[in-house]
């Protein structure tokens, strides 16, 4: 008979090194230009998102009149544009790689989508599949870690692509909505104010507004004076410093109380309350919490943490990092004991081995939904050759896993109230009875609750008289609010529903690249360009964080099939009309003679 056609399978990933990893595991060892081949596979990759919705100029509308609003994206996609010496041009690397992908797809009978297992990754694959006009059947590789085992397991259990249709719809809807609001408001502000290339992103603008507002508030700060008064009591040869329950805003009154206290020999204890609490370990990390802690404790920026977690993921050391989830499904939980044993064998963590108990963990949750990635965990591979920053982030992840499997921290809190010179004083103390999970990083701030540390409590009885050993008065000035740190900005964006775990760092990066914001030490502050832009949009709806804060919930409903793309985008268009009308009103009021 005739020669049998060799069946070839194409695999598309969204990063070259992930592609090469998958190729190695599947035995596609032959290196070609822009792809790997062998063992019946051709594995290729994109360089992130290489396609975007067309801009008005791509459809030939370089000039826009007020009547043209609201602008809508053309039905076609274009290759990502980058800024070059001759203006904005298609990214040459993207153009060349798209040709490679087209050749690979043409040579194959089926396609496996192995892009990022997320909303963005799904959209990236679908857009390329459509852009190249593919007709081949496709399957989805959906994995949470890049270990050989996870890749082989995923390849053995490929999902049908249509299972992710709604995930794609949600991603595509967000993409279109961002275009509608961003492009319309940007073009409208250029027309209204007359300065070019101001990009108003749906998330960028409120984030810049928040950073600028905080900065202005700091500049305009008027400090308030206060005078707290302290009385030191002597008990069991220890000095206990108590504070007057109200700080005075008048120096004279503070000094009067100070003089009264000096003249008094004893204070009377009026109330003593003690209570013991068991404090459970915090939940496992998602990306947001990891970014916050790495910034708080190690001064790493949100962008650094996202890049480091991606690199740790690609080196198979941790599970998929861009997750919002802080729990584990039961099947993953069951795989942890051997992983933790490997980690506990390492010298950094050996001392906790006898205190870790895998039966106690409270992190299990049966999510049952494969779309949502579980919390970030280590895979148990040896962390060799990491630099200092990578090791810091890796240690946070491993330390948090240990904490989760350790006994609770037992703390006793005590509040003592006293009367001195006929005025009320009080002190709050805490004492750690059993460290439990707190022993890993020793961060007592997590359990202090604004109390003073006291390893042993003095024994006070209600009604007893205690000698006053001294007193003091302090002059305090209220401090201006600090500019945002990365931890605070990420928290603000998270609380305000701005962006997702995957997109937040790109928003900060875009604002930095456009020179709207900059770093001053560990703080993020606006540049003069950023402040000028903020003054232009201040008070406008486009700068209001709540404008689109409901979108994430709507997109989740699209993902669940409870809302259609049309319904969502119709609402967005309404909003866009209101926003561009408002910008136009400002434009008119500027033109009218006073």
Coordinates of C-alpha atoms in Angstrom, one line a residue:
X1 CA 0.0 0.0 0.0
X2 CA 0.8 3.7 0.1
X3 CA 3.2 5.2 2.6
X4 CA 1.6 5.9 5.9
X5 CA 1.5 9.7 6.7
X6 CA 3.4 10.4 10.0
X7 CA 1.1 12.1 12.5
X8 CA 2.6 15.2 13.9
X9 CA 1.4 17.1 17.0
X10 CA 2.1 20.8 17.5
X11 CA 2.4 22.3 21.0
X12 CA 2.3 26.0 21.6
X13 CA 3.6 27.6 24.9
X14 CA 3.9 31.3 25.7
X15 CA 7.5 31.3 26.7
X16 CA 10.6 29.9 25.0
X17 CA 12.0 28.2 28.1
X18 CA 8.7 26.6 29.0
X19 CA 8.5 25.3 25.5
X20 CA 12.0 23.9 25.7
X21 CA 11.2 22.2 29.1
X22 CA 8.1 20.5 27.7
X23 CA 10.0 19.5 24.5
X24 CA 12.8 17.9 26.6
X25 CA 10.3 15.9 28.7
X26 CA 8.5 14.7 25.5
X27 CA 11.7 13.8 23.8
X28 CA 11.6 16.5 21.1
X29 CA 15.3 17.2 21.2
X30 CA 16.1 18.6 17.8
X31 CA 16.6 22.3 17.8
X32 CA 15.2 24.2 14.8
X33 CA 14.7 28.0 14.2
X34 CA 12.0 29.0 16.7
X35 CA 10.8 25.5 17.6
X36 CA 11.9 22.0 18.8
X37 CA 11.0 18.8 17.1
X38 CA 11.3 15.0 17.6
X39 CA 9.3 12.0 18.8
X40 CA 6.2 13.1 16.8
X41 CA 6.1 16.6 18.3
X42 CA 6.8 20.1 17.1
X43 CA 7.0 22.4 20.1
X44 CA 7.0 26.2 19.5
X45 CA 6.3 29.3 21.5
X46 CA 5.2 33.0 21.6
X47 CA 7.0 35.8 23.3
X48 CA 4.1 36.7 25.5
X49 CA 1.1 38.4 23.9
X50 CA 2.0 39.0 20.3
X51 CA -1.4 40.2 19.0
X52 CA -3.6 43.0 20.0
X53 CA -6.9 44.6 19.1
X54 CA -6.5 47.1 16.2
X55 CA -6.1 50.8 17.1
X56 CA -8.2 53.4 15.2
X57 CA -5.2 54.3 13.0
X58 CA -5.0 50.6 11.9
X59 CA -8.4 51.0 10.3
X60 CA -7.3 54.3 8.6
X61 CA -8.9 56.7 11.1
X62 CA -5.8 58.7 12.2
X63 CA -8.0 61.7 13.0
X64 CA -11.0 61.4 15.3
X65 CA -13.9 63.8 15.6
X66 CA -16.1 64.1 18.7
X67 CA -19.0 62.6 16.7
X68 CA -16.9 59.4 16.1
X69 CA -17.1 58.5 19.9
X70 CA -17.5 55.9 21.2
X71 CA -14.7 54.3 19.1
X72 CA -14.9 50.5 18.7
X73 CA -12.2 48.0 18.0
X74 CA -12.1 46.7 14.4
X75 CA -13.1 43.1 14.0
X76 CA -9.5 42.1 13.2
X77 CA -6.4 41.6 15.4
X78 CA -3.0 43.2 14.5
X79 CA 0.6 42.2 15.5
X80 CA 1.7 43.9 18.7
X81 CA 3.2 47.3 18.0
X82 CA 6.4 48.6 19.7
X83 CA 7.9 52.1 19.8
X84 CA 10.8 52.5 17.4
X85 CA 12.7 55.5 16.0
X86 CA 10.1 55.9 13.3
X87 CA 7.1 55.8 15.7
X88 CA 4.9 52.8 16.6
X89 CA 5.6 49.8 14.3
X90 CA 4.8 46.1 14.4
X91 CA 7.2 44.1 16.6
X92 CA 9.6 42.4 14.2
X93 CA 10.3 39.5 16.6
X94 CA 6.6 38.9 16.9
X95 CA 6.1 39.0 13.1
X96 CA 8.9 36.4 12.5
X97 CA 7.8 34.1 15.3
X98 CA 4.2 34.2 14.0
X99 CA 5.5 32.9 10.7
X100 CA 7.3 30.1 12.6
X101 CA 4.1 29.2 14.5
X102 CA 2.2 29.2 11.2
X103 CA 4.7 26.8 9.6
X104 CA 4.6 24.5 12.6
X105 CA 0.8 24.4 12.7
X106 CA 0.6 23.7 9.0
X107 CA 2.9 20.7 9.4
X108 CA 0.7 19.1 12.1
X109 CA -2.6 17.3 12.4
X110 CA -3.5 18.3 15.9
X111 CA -2.5 21.2 18.2
X112 CA -2.0 21.2 21.9
X113 CA -2.5 24.5 23.7
X114 CA 0.2 24.6 26.4
X115 CA 0.1 28.3 27.1
X116 CA -0.2 29.6 30.6
X117 CA -3.1 27.8 32.5
X118 CA -4.9 31.1 33.1
X119 CA -7.4 33.5 31.5
X120 CA -4.7 35.4 29.7
X121 CA -3.0 32.2 28.5
X122 CA -6.2 30.9 27.1
X123 CA -6.9 34.1 25.2
X124 CA -3.4 34.2 23.8
X125 CA -3.8 30.7 22.3
X126 CA -7.2 31.3 20.9
X127 CA -6.3 34.6 19.3
X128 CA -3.3 33.1 17.5
X129 CA -5.4 30.0 16.4
X130 CA -7.9 32.4 14.9
X131 CA -5.4 34.9 13.5
X132 CA -3.6 32.1 11.6
X133 CA -7.0 30.6 10.4
X134 CA -6.3 27.2 11.9
X135 CA -8.8 24.3 11.4
X136 CA -7.0 21.5 13.2
X137 CA -8.5 19.9 16.3
X138 CA -6.9 21.1 19.5
X139 CA -6.5 20.0 23.1
X140 CA -5.5 21.8 26.2
X141 CA -2.6 21.0 28.5
X142 CA -3.6 22.3 32.0
X143 CA -0.9 21.9 34.7
X144 CA 0.0 23.5 38.0
X145 CA 3.7 22.8 38.0
X146 CA 6.5 22.2 35.5
X147 CA 8.0 19.1 37.1
X148 CA 8.5 16.2 34.6
X149 CA 5.9 14.3 36.5
X150 CA 3.3 17.1 36.2
X151 CA 4.0 17.6 32.5
X152 CA 3.7 13.8 31.7
X153 CA 0.6 13.5 33.8
X154 CA -1.0 16.6 32.1
X155 CA -0.1 15.1 28.6
X156 CA -1.8 11.9 29.6
X157 CA -4.9 13.8 30.7
X158 CA -5.4 16.5 28.0
X159 CA -8.6 18.4 28.2
X160 CA -10.9 19.2 25.3
X161 CA -10.4 22.8 24.3
X162 CA -14.1 23.7 24.4
X163 CA -14.1 23.1 28.1
X164 CA -12.3 26.4 28.4
X165 CA -14.7 28.4 26.0
X166 CA -16.2 30.4 28.8
X167 CA -12.7 31.1 30.3
X168 CA -11.8 32.5 26.9
X169 CA -15.0 34.6 26.7
X170 CA -14.2 36.2 30.0
X171 CA -10.6 37.0 28.9
X172 CA -11.8 38.3 25.5
X173 CA -14.5 40.4 27.2
X174 CA -11.9 42.0 29.6
X175 CA -9.6 42.7 26.7
X176 CA -12.3 44.4 24.7
X177 CA -13.6 46.3 27.7
X178 CA -10.1 47.6 28.5
X179 CA -9.7 48.7 24.9
X180 CA -13.1 50.5 24.8
X181 CA -12.5 52.4 28.0
X182 CA -8.7 53.0 27.5
X183 CA -8.7 54.0 23.8
X184 CA -11.9 56.2 24.1
X185 CA -10.8 58.1 27.2
X186 CA -7.2 58.5 25.8
X187 CA -8.4 59.9 22.5
X188 CA -11.0 62.1 24.2
X189 CA -8.4 63.6 26.6
X190 CA -6.0 64.2 23.7
X191 CA -8.8 66.1 21.9
X192 CA -9.8 68.0 25.0
X193 CA -6.5 69.0 26.5
X194 CA -4.5 69.0 23.3
X195 CA -1.4 67.0 24.4
X196 CA -0.6 63.8 22.6
X197 CA -0.1 60.2 23.7
X198 CA -1.7 60.3 27.1
X199 CA -2.6 56.8 27.7
X200 CA -5.6 56.4 30.1
X201 CA -5.8 52.8 31.0
X202 CA -8.8 51.6 32.9
X203 CA -6.6 50.4 35.8
X204 CA -3.5 52.6 35.2
X205 CA -5.4 55.9 35.7
X206 CA -7.0 55.2 39.1
X207 CA -3.7 53.7 40.3
X208 CA -1.8 56.8 39.2
X209 CA -4.5 58.9 40.9
X210 CA -4.1 56.9 44.2
X211 CA -0.3 57.4 44.1
X212 CA -0.6 61.1 43.3
X213 CA -3.4 61.7 45.9
X214 CA -1.3 60.1 48.6
X215 CA 1.7 62.3 47.6
X216 CA -0.4 65.5 47.6
X217 CA -1.8 64.6 51.0
X218 CA 1.7 64.3 52.3
X219 CA 2.7 67.6 50.8
X220 CA -0.3 69.4 52.4
X221 CA 0.1 67.8 55.8
X222 CA -0.2 70.0 58.8
X223 CA 1.1 68.2 61.9
X224 CA -1.0 68.0 65.0
X225 CA 0.7 68.1 68.4
X226 CA -0.1 65.9 71.3
X227 CA 1.3 65.2 74.8
X228 CA 1.0 61.6 76.1
X229 CA 1.7 61.2 79.9
X230 CA 3.3 58.0 81.3
X231 CA 3.5 56.7 84.8
X232 CA 6.0 53.9 85.7
X233 CA 4.9 51.5 88.4
X234 CA 7.3 49.3 90.3
X235 CA 6.2 45.7 91.0
X236 CA 8.2 42.6 91.7
X237 CA 11.4 44.6 91.1
X238 CA 10.2 45.4 87.6
X239 CA 9.1 48.7 86.0
X240 CA 5.8 48.7 84.2
X241 CA 5.2 51.7 82.1
X242 CA 1.5 52.7 81.9
X243 CA 0.0 55.4 79.6
X244 CA -2.7 57.9 80.4
X245 CA -5.8 56.7 78.5
X246 CA -6.1 59.9 76.5
X247 CA -3.3 62.0 75.0
X248 CA -3.6 65.7 75.7
X249 CA -3.7 68.2 72.8
X250 CA -2.8 70.9 75.3
X251 CA 0.7 71.0 76.8
X252 CA -0.4 72.8 80.0
X253 CA -2.9 70.1 81.0
X254 CA -0.3 67.4 80.3
X255 CA 2.3 69.1 82.5
X256 CA -0.3 69.5 85.3
X257 CA -1.0 65.8 85.3
X258 CA 2.8 65.1 85.2
X259 CA 3.3 67.3 88.3
X260 CA 0.4 65.6 90.1
X261 CA 1.8 62.1 89.3
X262 CA 5.2 63.1 90.6
X263 CA 3.7 64.1 93.9
X264 CA 1.8 60.8 94.3
X265 CA 3.3 57.8 96.1
X266 CA 1.0 55.0 94.9
X267 CA -1.3 54.1 92.1
X268 CA -4.4 51.9 92.6
X269 CA -5.0 48.9 90.3
X270 CA -8.6 49.1 89.2
X271 CA -8.9 46.1 86.8
X272 CA -6.8 43.2 85.6
X273 CA -7.9 41.0 82.7
X274 CA -5.9 38.0 81.3
X275 CA -6.9 35.8 78.5
X276 CA -5.1 33.1 76.5
X277 CA -5.5 32.7 72.8
X278 CA -4.6 30.0 70.3
X279 CA -3.5 31.8 67.0
X280 CA -3.6 29.6 63.9
X281 CA -0.9 29.8 61.3
X282 CA -1.8 32.1 58.3
X283 CA -3.0 30.5 55.1
X284 CA -0.6 29.5 52.3
X285 CA 0.5 32.2 49.9
X286 CA -1.2 33.4 46.8
X287 CA 0.8 35.8 44.6
X288 CA -0.7 39.0 46.2
X289 CA 0.2 37.9 49.8
X290 CA 3.7 36.7 48.7
X291 CA 4.3 40.1 47.0
X292 CA 3.2 41.9 50.1
X293 CA 5.4 39.9 52.5
X294 CA 8.5 39.9 50.2
X295 CA 8.2 43.7 50.1
X296 CA 7.5 44.1 53.9
X297 CA 10.3 41.8 55.1
X298 CA 12.9 42.0 52.3
X299 CA 12.2 45.2 50.4
X300 CA 11.5 43.4 47.1
X301 CA 9.2 45.2 44.6
X302 CA 6.1 43.6 43.3
X303 CA 7.7 43.4 39.8
X304 CA 10.7 41.6 41.2
X305 CA 8.6 39.1 43.0
X306 CA 6.5 38.3 39.9
X307 CA 9.7 37.8 37.9
X308 CA 11.3 35.7 40.6
X309 CA 8.2 33.4 41.1
X310 CA 8.0 32.9 37.3
X311 CA 11.7 31.9 37.3
X312 CA 11.2 29.5 40.3
X313 CA 8.2 28.0 38.6
X314 CA 10.2 27.5 35.3
X315 CA 13.0 25.9 37.4
X316 CA 10.3 23.5 38.8
X317 CA 10.9 24.7 42.4
X318 CA 7.3 26.0 43.0
X319 CA 3.8 25.5 41.7
X320 CA 2.1 27.9 39.4
X321 CA 2.5 31.3 41.0
X322 CA -0.2 33.6 39.5
X323 CA -3.0 32.4 41.7
X324 CA -5.5 34.1 44.0
X325 CA -6.2 30.9 45.9
X326 CA -4.8 30.3 49.4
X327 CA -5.9 26.7 49.9
X328 CA -5.1 23.2 48.4
X329 CA -7.5 20.6 47.0
X330 CA -7.4 17.3 48.9
X331 CA -5.5 15.4 46.1
X332 CA -2.7 17.9 46.2
X333 CA -2.7 18.0 50.0
X334 CA -2.1 14.2 49.9
X335 CA 1.1 14.5 47.9
X336 CA 2.7 16.9 50.4
X337 CA 4.2 14.6 53.1
X338 CA 7.0 13.3 50.9
X339 CA 7.6 16.8 49.5
X340 CA 7.9 18.2 53.0
X341 CA 10.2 15.4 54.1
X342 CA 12.6 16.3 51.3
X343 CA 12.5 20.0 52.3
X344 CA 13.0 19.2 56.0
X345 CA 16.1 17.2 55.2
X346 CA 17.7 20.5 54.0
X347 CA 19.9 22.2 56.6
X348 CA 17.9 25.4 56.8
X349 CA 14.7 23.7 57.9
X350 CA 15.9 20.5 59.7
X351 CA 15.2 21.9 63.1
X352 CA 11.5 21.9 62.6
X353 CA 11.3 18.2 61.5
X354 CA 10.0 16.9 64.8
X355 CA 7.3 19.6 65.1
X356 CA 5.6 19.3 61.7
X357 CA 2.4 17.3 61.7
X358 CA 0.7 16.5 58.4
X359 CA -2.5 15.4 59.9
X360 CA -3.4 18.7 61.4
X361 CA -3.4 21.0 58.4
X362 CA -6.4 23.2 57.8
X363 CA -5.5 24.2 54.3
X364 CA -7.4 21.5 52.4
X365 CA -10.4 22.6 50.5
X366 CA -12.2 20.7 47.8
X367 CA -12.3 23.3 45.1
X368 CA -13.5 20.8 42.6
X369 CA -12.9 23.5 39.9
X370 CA -9.9 22.8 37.7
X371 CA -9.8 26.4 36.4
X372 CA -8.5 27.8 39.7
X373 CA -4.9 27.2 40.6
X374 CA -4.2 26.2 44.2
X375 CA -2.0 28.1 46.6
X376 CA 1.7 28.5 45.9
X377 CA 3.7 25.5 47.3
X378 CA 7.3 24.2 46.8
X379 CA 7.7 21.0 44.8
X380 CA 10.5 19.5 46.9
X381 CA 13.2 19.8 44.1
X382 CA 16.6 21.0 45.5
X383 CA 16.9 24.8 45.3
X384 CA 20.4 24.8 43.8
X385 CA 22.1 27.9 42.4
X386 CA 19.6 30.5 43.5
X387 CA 20.7 34.1 44.0
X388 CA 20.0 36.0 47.2
X389 CA 16.6 37.4 46.1
X390 CA 15.4 34.1 44.7
X391 CA 16.4 32.3 47.9
X392 CA 14.5 34.9 50.0
X393 CA 11.3 34.3 48.0
X394 CA 11.7 30.5 48.0
X395 CA 12.3 30.6 51.7
X396 CA 9.1 32.5 52.3
X397 CA 7.1 29.9 50.3
X398 CA 8.7 27.0 52.1
X399 CA 8.5 28.7 55.5
X400 CA 4.8 29.3 55.0
X401 CA 4.2 25.6 54.1
X402 CA 6.0 24.6 57.4
X403 CA 3.9 27.1 59.4
X404 CA 0.8 25.6 58.0
X405 CA 1.6 22.2 59.4
X406 CA 2.8 23.4 62.8
X407 CA 0.8 23.7 66.1
X408 CA -0.9 27.0 66.8
X409 CA 0.9 29.7 68.7
X410 CA -0.4 30.1 72.3
X411 CA -0.3 33.7 73.6
X412 CA -1.6 35.2 76.8
X413 CA -2.8 38.8 76.8
X414 CA -3.1 41.0 79.9
X415 CA -4.7 44.4 80.3
X416 CA -4.1 46.3 83.6
X417 CA -5.9 49.5 84.4
X418 CA -4.9 51.8 87.3
X419 CA -5.7 55.2 88.8
X420 CA -2.9 57.6 89.4
X421 CA -3.6 61.2 90.6
X422 CA -7.3 60.6 90.0
X423 CA -6.7 59.9 86.3
X424 CA -7.0 56.6 84.4
X425 CA -3.8 54.8 83.1
X426 CA -3.6 51.5 81.3
X427 CA -1.1 49.0 79.9
X428 CA -1.5 46.1 77.5
X429 CA 1.0 43.2 77.5
X430 CA 1.4 39.9 75.8
X431 CA 3.5 36.8 76.6
X432 CA 4.1 33.9 74.3
X433 CA 3.4 30.6 76.1
X434 CA 4.1 28.2 73.1
X435 CA 5.6 29.5 69.9
X436 CA 4.2 26.9 67.6
X437 CA 4.3 28.1 64.0
X438 CA 5.6 31.5 65.0
X439 CA 9.0 29.9 65.6
X440 CA 9.7 29.7 61.8
X441 CA 10.1 33.4 61.2
X442 CA 9.6 34.7 64.7
X443 CA 7.5 37.7 63.5
X444 CA 6.0 38.7 66.8
X445 CA 4.3 41.7 65.2
X446 CA 1.7 39.3 63.8
X447 CA 0.4 38.4 67.2
X448 CA 1.3 41.6 69.2
X449 CA -2.1 43.4 68.7
X450 CA -0.5 46.6 69.8
X451 CA 0.6 45.3 73.2
X452 CA 4.1 45.4 74.8
X453 CA 6.1 42.2 74.9
X454 CA 6.5 40.8 78.5
X455 CA 8.0 37.3 78.9
X456 CA 6.6 37.1 82.4
X457 CA 3.6 39.0 83.7
X458 CA 3.8 40.8 87.0
X459 CA 1.1 39.7 89.4
X460 CA -1.4 42.5 90.0
X461 CA -4.5 42.3 92.1
X462 CA -7.5 44.5 91.8
X463 CA -7.5 47.2 94.4
X464 CA -3.9 46.9 95.4
X465 CA -1.6 49.9 95.7
X466 CA 1.6 49.9 93.7
X467 CA 4.4 52.5 94.1
X468 CA 4.9 55.0 91.4
X469 CA 8.6 54.9 90.4
X470 CA 8.5 57.8 88.0
X471 CA 6.6 59.6 85.3
X472 CA 7.2 61.4 82.0
X473 CA 5.5 63.5 79.4
X474 CA 6.3 63.3 75.7
X475 CA 5.7 65.8 72.9
X476 CA 4.4 64.0 69.8
X477 CA 3.8 65.4 66.3
X478 CA 1.5 63.6 63.9
X479 CA 3.5 62.4 60.9
X480 CA 2.4 62.9 57.3
X481 CA 1.1 59.8 55.5
X482 CA 4.0 58.0 53.7
X483 CA 3.8 57.4 50.0
X484 CA 2.8 53.9 48.9
X485 CA 5.2 51.0 49.3
X486 CA 4.8 48.1 46.9
X487 CA 3.0 46.1 49.6
X488 CA 0.5 48.9 50.2
X489 CA -0.1 49.6 46.5
X490 CA -0.7 45.9 45.8
X491 CA -3.1 45.7 48.7
X492 CA -4.9 48.9 47.6
X493 CA -5.3 47.5 44.1
X494 CA -6.5 44.1 45.5
X495 CA -9.1 45.8 47.8
X496 CA -10.3 48.2 45.1
X497 CA -10.7 45.3 42.5
X498 CA -8.1 46.9 40.2
X499 CA -6.4 44.4 37.9
X500 CA -5.8 40.7 38.6
X501 CA -2.8 38.9 40.2
X502 CA -1.4 38.5 36.7
X503 CA -1.9 42.0 35.5
X504 CA -1.1 44.2 38.5
X505 CA 2.7 44.2 38.1
X506 CA 2.3 45.1 34.4
X507 CA 0.2 48.1 35.4
X508 CA 3.0 49.3 37.7
X509 CA 5.6 48.6 35.0
X510 CA 3.6 50.6 32.4
X511 CA 3.4 53.6 34.7
X512 CA 7.1 53.4 35.4
X513 CA 8.0 53.0 31.7
X514 CA 5.7 56.0 30.7
X515 CA 7.5 58.0 33.5
X516 CA 4.3 58.8 35.4
X517 CA 5.8 57.3 38.6
X518 CA 9.2 56.5 40.0
X519 CA 10.8 54.9 43.0
X520 CA 12.2 57.1 45.8
X521 CA 13.9 54.5 48.0
X522 CA 11.3 52.0 48.9
X523 CA 8.4 54.4 48.1
X524 CA 6.5 54.9 44.8
X525 CA 5.9 58.6 44.0
X526 CA 4.5 60.4 41.0
X527 CA 6.8 62.3 38.6
X528 CA 6.0 65.9 37.6
X529 CA 4.5 64.4 34.4
X530 CA 2.4 62.1 36.5
X531 CA 1.2 64.9 38.7
X532 CA 0.3 67.1 35.7
X533 CA -1.7 64.2 34.3
X534 CA -3.3 63.6 37.7
X535 CA -4.4 67.2 37.9
X536 CA -5.9 66.9 34.4
X537 CA -8.1 63.9 35.3
X538 CA -8.6 64.5 39.0
X539 CA -12.2 64.2 40.0
X540 CA -13.1 62.6 36.7
X541 CA -14.8 59.3 36.6
X542 CA -12.0 57.8 34.6
X543 CA -9.7 58.3 37.6
X544 CA -12.1 56.7 40.0
X545 CA -11.2 53.2 41.2
X546 CA -14.8 52.2 41.7
X547 CA -15.6 52.9 38.0
X548 CA -14.7 49.4 37.0
X549 CA -14.3 47.6 40.3
X550 CA -17.4 45.5 39.6
X551 CA -15.9 44.2 36.3
X552 CA -14.0 41.3 38.0
X553 CA -17.3 40.0 39.4
X554 CA -19.0 40.3 36.0
X555 CA -16.2 38.5 34.3
X556 CA -16.4 35.7 36.8
X557 CA -20.1 35.4 35.9
X558 CA -19.2 35.2 32.2
X559 CA -16.8 32.4 33.2
X560 CA -19.7 30.6 34.9
X561 CA -22.0 31.1 32.0
X562 CA -24.4 33.4 33.9
X563 CA -23.7 36.5 31.7
X564 CA -23.1 36.9 28.0
X565 CA -20.3 38.8 26.4
X566 CA -22.9 41.1 24.7
X567 CA -24.6 42.0 27.9
X568 CA -21.3 42.9 29.5
X569 CA -20.0 44.9 26.6
X570 CA -23.3 46.8 26.3
X571 CA -22.9 48.0 29.8
X572 CA -19.3 48.9 29.1
X573 CA -20.3 51.0 26.1
X574 CA -22.8 52.9 28.3
X575 CA -20.0 53.7 30.7
X576 CA -17.6 54.7 27.9
X577 CA -20.2 57.2 26.6
X578 CA -20.6 58.8 30.1
X579 CA -16.8 59.0 30.5
X580 CA -16.1 60.6 27.1
X581 CA -19.1 63.0 27.5
X582 CA -17.6 64.1 30.8
X583 CA -14.2 64.7 29.2
X584 CA -15.9 66.7 26.4
X585 CA -17.8 68.9 28.9
X586 CA -14.5 69.8 30.6
X587 CA -13.1 70.6 27.1
X588 CA -16.1 72.9 26.4
X589 CA -15.9 74.7 29.7
X590 CA -12.2 75.5 29.0
X591 CA -13.0 76.9 25.6
X592 CA -15.9 79.2 26.7
X593 CA -14.9 82.8 27.5
X594 CA -15.2 83.7 31.1

